[in-house]
Amino acid sequence: MERYLTPNEQQQLLNAAYRVNDPLAQRDYHIMAALLHSGCRITEFSLITLGDTFDALKTGYLFIPRENRKGGKRDHKVFVTKALRLHLVALINLNGSQLSSDPLVPGRFGQPLTVRNYQQRIRYWAKEACR
């Protein structure tokens, strides 16, 4: 079983959310694009705070501490490309908070969006892309 998307499938997925003029769809578009450009796992991405993002935009590297990584053996740095920078800035702008300890993508009660919610949103857009 293949567990990756071809470049064409990636573009179809992103276009499905990009075409919809809705704040939630735009948030999902930027999340999916940031995941694709960063190569982060959903769990790693869900634990990124606004402070982590501000630091990444300053230094050019998104720092993922070992306790947020699968296996927890090593810290990791993700190079912030122009494309990734664009989506991180958009997610900051969509976030109502400016506290560095708050999650980059908050859920309903200010906690980080859960991994299950990420999965459900991506599954929704995958179905929309296939229509």
Backbone as JSON, one array per atom type, in Angstrom:
{
  "sequence": "MERYLTPNEQQQLLNAAYRVNDPLAQRDYHIMAALLHSGCRITEFSLITLGDTFDALKTGYLFIPRENRKGGKRDHKVFVTKALRLHLVALINLNGSQLSSDPLVPGRFGQPLTVRNYQQRIRYWAKEACR",
  "N": [[0.84, -1.17, 0.0], [0.63, 2.15, -0.94], [1.68, 5.05, 0.72], [1.76, 7.77, 0.25], [1.35, 10.92, -1.47], [1.22, 11.67, -4.89], [2.83, 14.35, -6.76], [0.82, 15.52, -8.37], [-1.53, 14.66, -7.09], [-1.16, 15.91, -4.63], [-1.4, 18.59, -5.41], [-4.07, 18.61, -6.29], [-5.38, 18.13, -3.87], [-4.67, 20.43, -2.37], [-5.79, 22.41, -4.03], [-8.51, 21.87, -3.76], [-9.2, 22.88, -1.22], [-8.28, 25.48, -1.49], [-9.92, 26.71, -3.35], [-12.27, 27.28, -2.03], [-13.94, 29.88, -0.48], [-13.66, 30.51, 2.49], [-12.99, 30.99, 5.92], [-12.22, 28.72, 7.47], [-11.63, 26.83, 5.51], [-9.49, 28.12, 4.28], [-7.66, 28.15, 6.37], [-7.26, 25.37, 6.61], [-6.14, 24.88, 4.09], [-3.66, 26.24, 4.3], [-2.54, 24.82, 6.43], [-2.3, 22.2, 5.33], [-0.57, 22.74, 3.2], [1.67, 23.7, 4.61], [2.35, 21.41, 6.05], [3.09, 19.72, 3.92], [5.28, 21.16, 2.83], [7.03, 21.29, 4.97], [7.48, 18.7, 5.83], [6.86, 17.68, 8.25], [5.49, 15.5, 10.76], [2.05, 15.05, 11.64], [1.57, 15.17, 14.42], [3.92, 16.42, 15.37], [3.66, 18.89, 14.08], [1.26, 19.81, 15.18], [1.97, 20.53, 17.73], [3.43, 22.83, 17.56], [4.12, 26.09, 18.61], [3.1, 29.6, 18.69], [5.33, 31.08, 19.42], [7.42, 29.35, 18.68], [7.08, 29.52, 15.95], [7.51, 32.25, 15.41], [10.22, 32.38, 16.09], [11.22, 30.63, 14.14], [10.72, 32.08, 11.81], [12.47, 34.18, 12.21], [15.04, 32.94, 12.43], [15.17, 31.14, 10.33], [14.89, 28.46, 10.6], [12.79, 25.9, 11.71], [12.37, 24.69, 14.82], [12.07, 21.52, 16.19], [11.56, 20.02, 19.12], [12.95, 17.11, 20.79], [11.1, 15.83, 22.49], [8.7, 16.25, 21.22], [8.79, 14.69, 19.01], [8.4, 11.65, 17.11], [9.46, 8.78, 18.69], [11.33, 10.27, 20.12], [14.14, 10.68, 20.27], [15.96, 12.52, 19.12], [16.47, 16.06, 18.63], [15.11, 18.18, 16.06], [15.57, 20.17, 13.13], [13.84, 22.12, 10.82], [14.26, 23.43, 7.67], [13.22, 26.63, 6.75], [11.65, 27.33, 3.98], [10.86, 29.66, 1.28], [8.24, 29.13, 0.47], [7.21, 27.66, 2.66], [7.47, 29.61, 4.63], [5.58, 31.5, 3.75], [3.15, 30.13, 4.25], [3.31, 29.69, 7.01], [3.26, 32.33, 7.97], [0.72, 33.05, 7.09], [-0.83, 31.34, 8.7], [-0.22, 32.39, 11.21], [-1.42, 34.89, 10.92], [-4.09, 34.12, 10.73], [-4.54, 33.27, 13.26], [-5.9, 34.34, 16.27], [-4.52, 35.07, 18.54], [-1.64, 36.51, 20.2], [0.13, 35.57, 21.97], [3.11, 33.98, 22.76], [3.16, 31.42, 23.78], [0.88, 30.17, 22.96], [-0.83, 27.8, 20.8], [0.06, 27.33, 17.32], [-1.96, 26.53, 15.59], [-4.91, 26.74, 16.85], [-7.48, 24.88, 18.6], [-10.99, 24.65, 19.36], [-11.12, 25.53, 22.05], [-8.82, 26.94, 22.6], [-6.76, 25.21, 23.0], [-4.2, 23.16, 21.42], [-5.06, 22.15, 18.09], [-6.32, 18.92, 17.72], [-4.66, 15.85, 16.8], [-6.38, 14.04, 15.67], [-8.37, 15.78, 14.72], [-6.92, 17.11, 12.71], [-6.51, 14.94, 10.98], [-9.17, 14.35, 10.28], [-9.93, 16.7, 8.93], [-8.15, 16.72, 6.75], [-8.9, 14.34, 5.52], [-11.5, 15.04, 4.8], [-10.99, 17.04, 2.85], [-9.63, 15.51, 1.01], [-11.67, 13.87, 0.05], [-13.26, 15.83, -1.12], [-11.54, 16.67, -3.14], [-11.57, 14.54, -4.83], [-13.99, 14.65, -6.09]],
  "CA": [[0.0, 0.0, 0.0], [1.39, 3.39, -1.02], [1.23, 5.97, 1.74], [2.17, 9.12, -0.08], [0.62, 11.51, -2.58], [2.03, 12.15, -6.01], [2.72, 15.81, -6.87], [-0.48, 15.87, -8.93], [-2.52, 14.46, -6.03], [-0.94, 16.99, -3.65], [-1.98, 19.82, -5.97], [-5.53, 18.46, -6.26], [-5.8, 18.29, -2.47], [-4.54, 21.84, -2.02], [-6.76, 23.18, -4.81], [-9.85, 21.65, -3.22], [-9.4, 23.82, -0.12], [-7.96, 26.85, -1.92], [-11.05, 27.24, -4.14], [-13.39, 27.63, -1.15], [-13.72, 31.18, 0.18], [-14.16, 30.33, 3.85], [-11.81, 31.04, 6.8], [-11.82, 27.37, 7.87], [-11.0, 26.21, 4.34], [-8.19, 28.76, 4.09], [-6.79, 27.6, 7.43], [-6.92, 24.0, 6.22], [-5.22, 24.98, 2.95], [-2.32, 26.62, 4.8], [-2.05, 23.7, 7.24], [-1.87, 21.12, 4.44], [0.61, 23.19, 2.46], [2.8, 23.75, 5.55], [2.74, 20.02, 6.3], [3.8, 19.22, 2.73], [6.55, 21.86, 2.66], [7.93, 21.07, 6.11], [7.74, 17.28, 6.03], [6.57, 17.33, 9.65], [4.36, 14.64, 11.08], [0.93, 15.85, 12.17], [1.78, 15.38, 15.85], [4.96, 17.45, 15.51], [3.11, 20.17, 13.63], [0.19, 20.25, 16.09], [2.56, 21.04, 18.97], [4.16, 24.07, 17.28], [3.51, 27.28, 19.21], [3.36, 30.85, 17.99], [6.72, 31.44, 19.71], [8.26, 28.52, 17.8], [6.92, 30.03, 14.58], [8.22, 33.54, 15.34], [11.65, 32.04, 16.07], [11.52, 30.03, 12.84], [10.75, 33.15, 10.82], [13.7, 34.96, 12.45], [16.28, 32.18, 12.23], [15.13, 30.36, 9.1], [14.77, 27.03, 10.94], [11.73, 25.54, 12.65], [12.95, 23.74, 15.77], [11.16, 20.52, 16.74], [12.29, 19.36, 20.21], [12.86, 15.65, 20.8], [9.89, 15.35, 23.17], [7.57, 16.37, 20.3], [9.05, 13.84, 17.85], [8.17, 10.22, 17.26], [10.67, 8.13, 19.19], [11.9, 11.17, 21.11], [15.59, 10.51, 20.45], [16.76, 13.68, 18.7], [15.84, 17.29, 18.19], [15.12, 18.28, 14.6], [15.36, 21.5, 12.58], [13.27, 22.13, 9.47], [14.61, 24.65, 6.96], [12.03, 27.39, 6.37], [11.74, 27.82, 2.61], [9.94, 30.77, 1.0], [6.87, 28.61, 0.44], [6.82, 27.34, 4.04], [7.34, 30.91, 5.31], [4.3, 32.07, 3.33], [2.05, 29.44, 4.93], [3.42, 29.95, 8.45], [2.79, 33.7, 8.2], [-0.74, 33.02, 6.93], [-1.41, 30.71, 9.89], [-0.11, 33.37, 12.3], [-2.44, 35.92, 10.69], [-5.4, 33.54, 11.0], [-4.62, 33.01, 14.69], [-6.29, 35.56, 16.96], [-3.66, 35.32, 19.7], [-0.26, 36.95, 19.98], [0.94, 35.0, 23.04], [4.05, 33.03, 22.17], [2.92, 30.07, 24.3], [-0.34, 29.62, 22.35], [-0.55, 26.95, 19.63], [-0.03, 27.96, 16.0], [-3.3, 26.2, 15.1], [-5.72, 26.4, 18.02], [-8.79, 24.24, 18.47], [-12.1, 25.49, 19.83], [-10.96, 26.07, 23.39], [-7.49, 27.5, 22.75], [-5.77, 24.13, 23.03], [-3.81, 22.81, 20.04], [-5.95, 21.29, 17.32], [-5.88, 17.55, 17.97], [-4.21, 15.07, 15.65], [-7.6, 13.48, 15.07], [-9.01, 16.85, 13.95], [-6.12, 17.27, 11.48], [-6.82, 13.8, 10.11], [-10.53, 14.5, 9.77], [-9.95, 17.81, 7.97], [-7.45, 16.29, 5.54], [-9.77, 13.34, 4.89], [-12.61, 15.8, 4.18], [-10.51, 17.7, 1.63], [-9.29, 14.46, 0.05], [-12.93, 13.48, -0.58], [-13.67, 16.95, -1.98], [-10.64, 16.71, -4.29], [-11.91, 13.43, -5.73], [-15.29, 14.92, -6.74]],
  "C": [[0.9, 1.25, 0.0], [0.81, 4.38, -0.03], [1.72, 7.38, 1.5], [1.32, 9.63, -1.25], [1.6, 11.9, -3.67], [1.93, 13.67, -6.06], [1.36, 16.26, -7.43], [-1.58, 15.73, -7.88], [-2.39, 15.53, -4.95], [-1.6, 18.28, -4.13], [-3.5, 19.76, -5.97], [-6.07, 18.68, -4.86], [-5.76, 19.76, -2.06], [-5.57, 22.7, -2.75], [-8.17, 23.04, -4.28], [-10.15, 22.64, -2.1], [-9.2, 25.26, -0.56], [-9.14, 27.5, -2.64], [-12.2, 27.74, -3.26], [-13.05, 28.9, -0.38], [-14.37, 31.15, 1.57], [-12.93, 30.33, 4.77], [-11.31, 29.65, 7.22], [-11.11, 26.65, 6.72], [-9.62, 26.82, 4.09], [-7.19, 28.31, 5.14], [-6.32, 26.2, 7.05], [-5.94, 23.99, 5.06], [-3.8, 25.27, 3.42], [-1.72, 25.52, 5.68], [-1.5, 22.6, 6.33], [-0.62, 21.5, 3.66], [1.84, 23.23, 3.37], [3.28, 22.34, 5.89], [3.54, 19.46, 5.13], [5.18, 19.86, 2.59], [7.55, 21.58, 3.79], [8.34, 19.61, 6.26], [7.49, 16.83, 7.46], [5.44, 16.31, 9.72], [3.27, 15.52, 11.7], [1.14, 16.14, 13.65], [2.82, 16.47, 16.1], [4.39, 18.82, 15.18], [2.07, 20.7, 14.61], [0.74, 20.87, 17.38], [3.39, 22.31, 18.77], [3.4, 25.25, 17.88], [3.78, 28.51, 18.36], [4.81, 31.29, 18.21], [7.69, 30.65, 18.85], [8.24, 29.08, 16.38], [7.64, 31.36, 14.42], [9.72, 33.3, 15.27], [12.06, 31.48, 14.72], [11.61, 31.1, 11.76], [11.99, 34.02, 10.97], [14.95, 34.21, 12.04], [16.33, 31.41, 10.92], [15.03, 28.86, 9.34], [13.67, 26.84, 11.97], [12.27, 24.43, 13.53], [11.85, 22.83, 16.31], [11.92, 19.79, 17.85], [12.01, 17.85, 20.25], [11.59, 15.13, 21.47], [8.64, 15.47, 22.29], [7.71, 15.47, 19.08], [8.73, 12.39, 18.16], [9.48, 9.56, 17.67], [11.38, 8.95, 20.24], [13.39, 11.08, 21.31], [16.4, 11.74, 20.13], [15.88, 14.89, 18.41], [15.94, 17.34, 16.66], [14.91, 19.74, 14.21], [14.87, 21.36, 11.15], [13.63, 23.47, 8.85], [13.33, 25.34, 6.49], [12.25, 27.96, 4.97], [10.79, 29.0, 2.42], [8.49, 30.3, 1.04], [6.37, 28.29, 1.84], [6.6, 28.62, 4.83], [5.98, 31.53, 5.01], [3.14, 31.44, 4.11], [2.11, 29.63, 6.44], [2.92, 31.34, 8.79], [1.26, 33.75, 8.08], [-1.41, 32.4, 8.16], [-1.31, 31.63, 11.1], [-1.21, 34.41, 12.16], [-3.85, 35.41, 10.95], [-5.63, 33.28, 12.49], [-4.91, 34.32, 15.41], [-5.36, 35.96, 18.09], [-2.3, 35.84, 19.28], [0.65, 36.44, 21.1], [1.83, 33.91, 22.47], [3.83, 31.6, 22.65], [1.68, 29.41, 23.69], [0.01, 28.79, 21.12], [-0.7, 27.73, 18.33], [-1.42, 27.74, 15.42], [-4.15, 25.79, 16.3], [-7.01, 25.69, 17.65], [-9.84, 25.18, 19.03], [-11.84, 26.16, 21.17], [-9.55, 26.58, 23.65], [-6.38, 26.47, 22.87], [-5.34, 23.84, 21.6], [-4.88, 21.94, 19.38], [-5.44, 19.86, 17.47], [-5.46, 16.87, 16.66], [-5.42, 14.5, 14.93], [-8.32, 14.54, 14.23], [-8.26, 17.12, 12.65], [-6.47, 16.17, 10.49], [-8.2, 13.94, 9.48], [-10.61, 15.59, 8.71], [-9.27, 17.4, 6.66], [-8.28, 15.24, 4.79], [-10.94, 14.03, 4.17], [-12.15, 16.4, 2.85], [-10.08, 16.68, 0.57], [-10.56, 14.0, -0.68], [-13.41, 14.57, -1.53], [-12.82, 16.99, -3.25], [-10.98, 15.63, -5.3], [-13.23, 13.65, -6.46], [-15.11, 15.49, -8.1]]
}
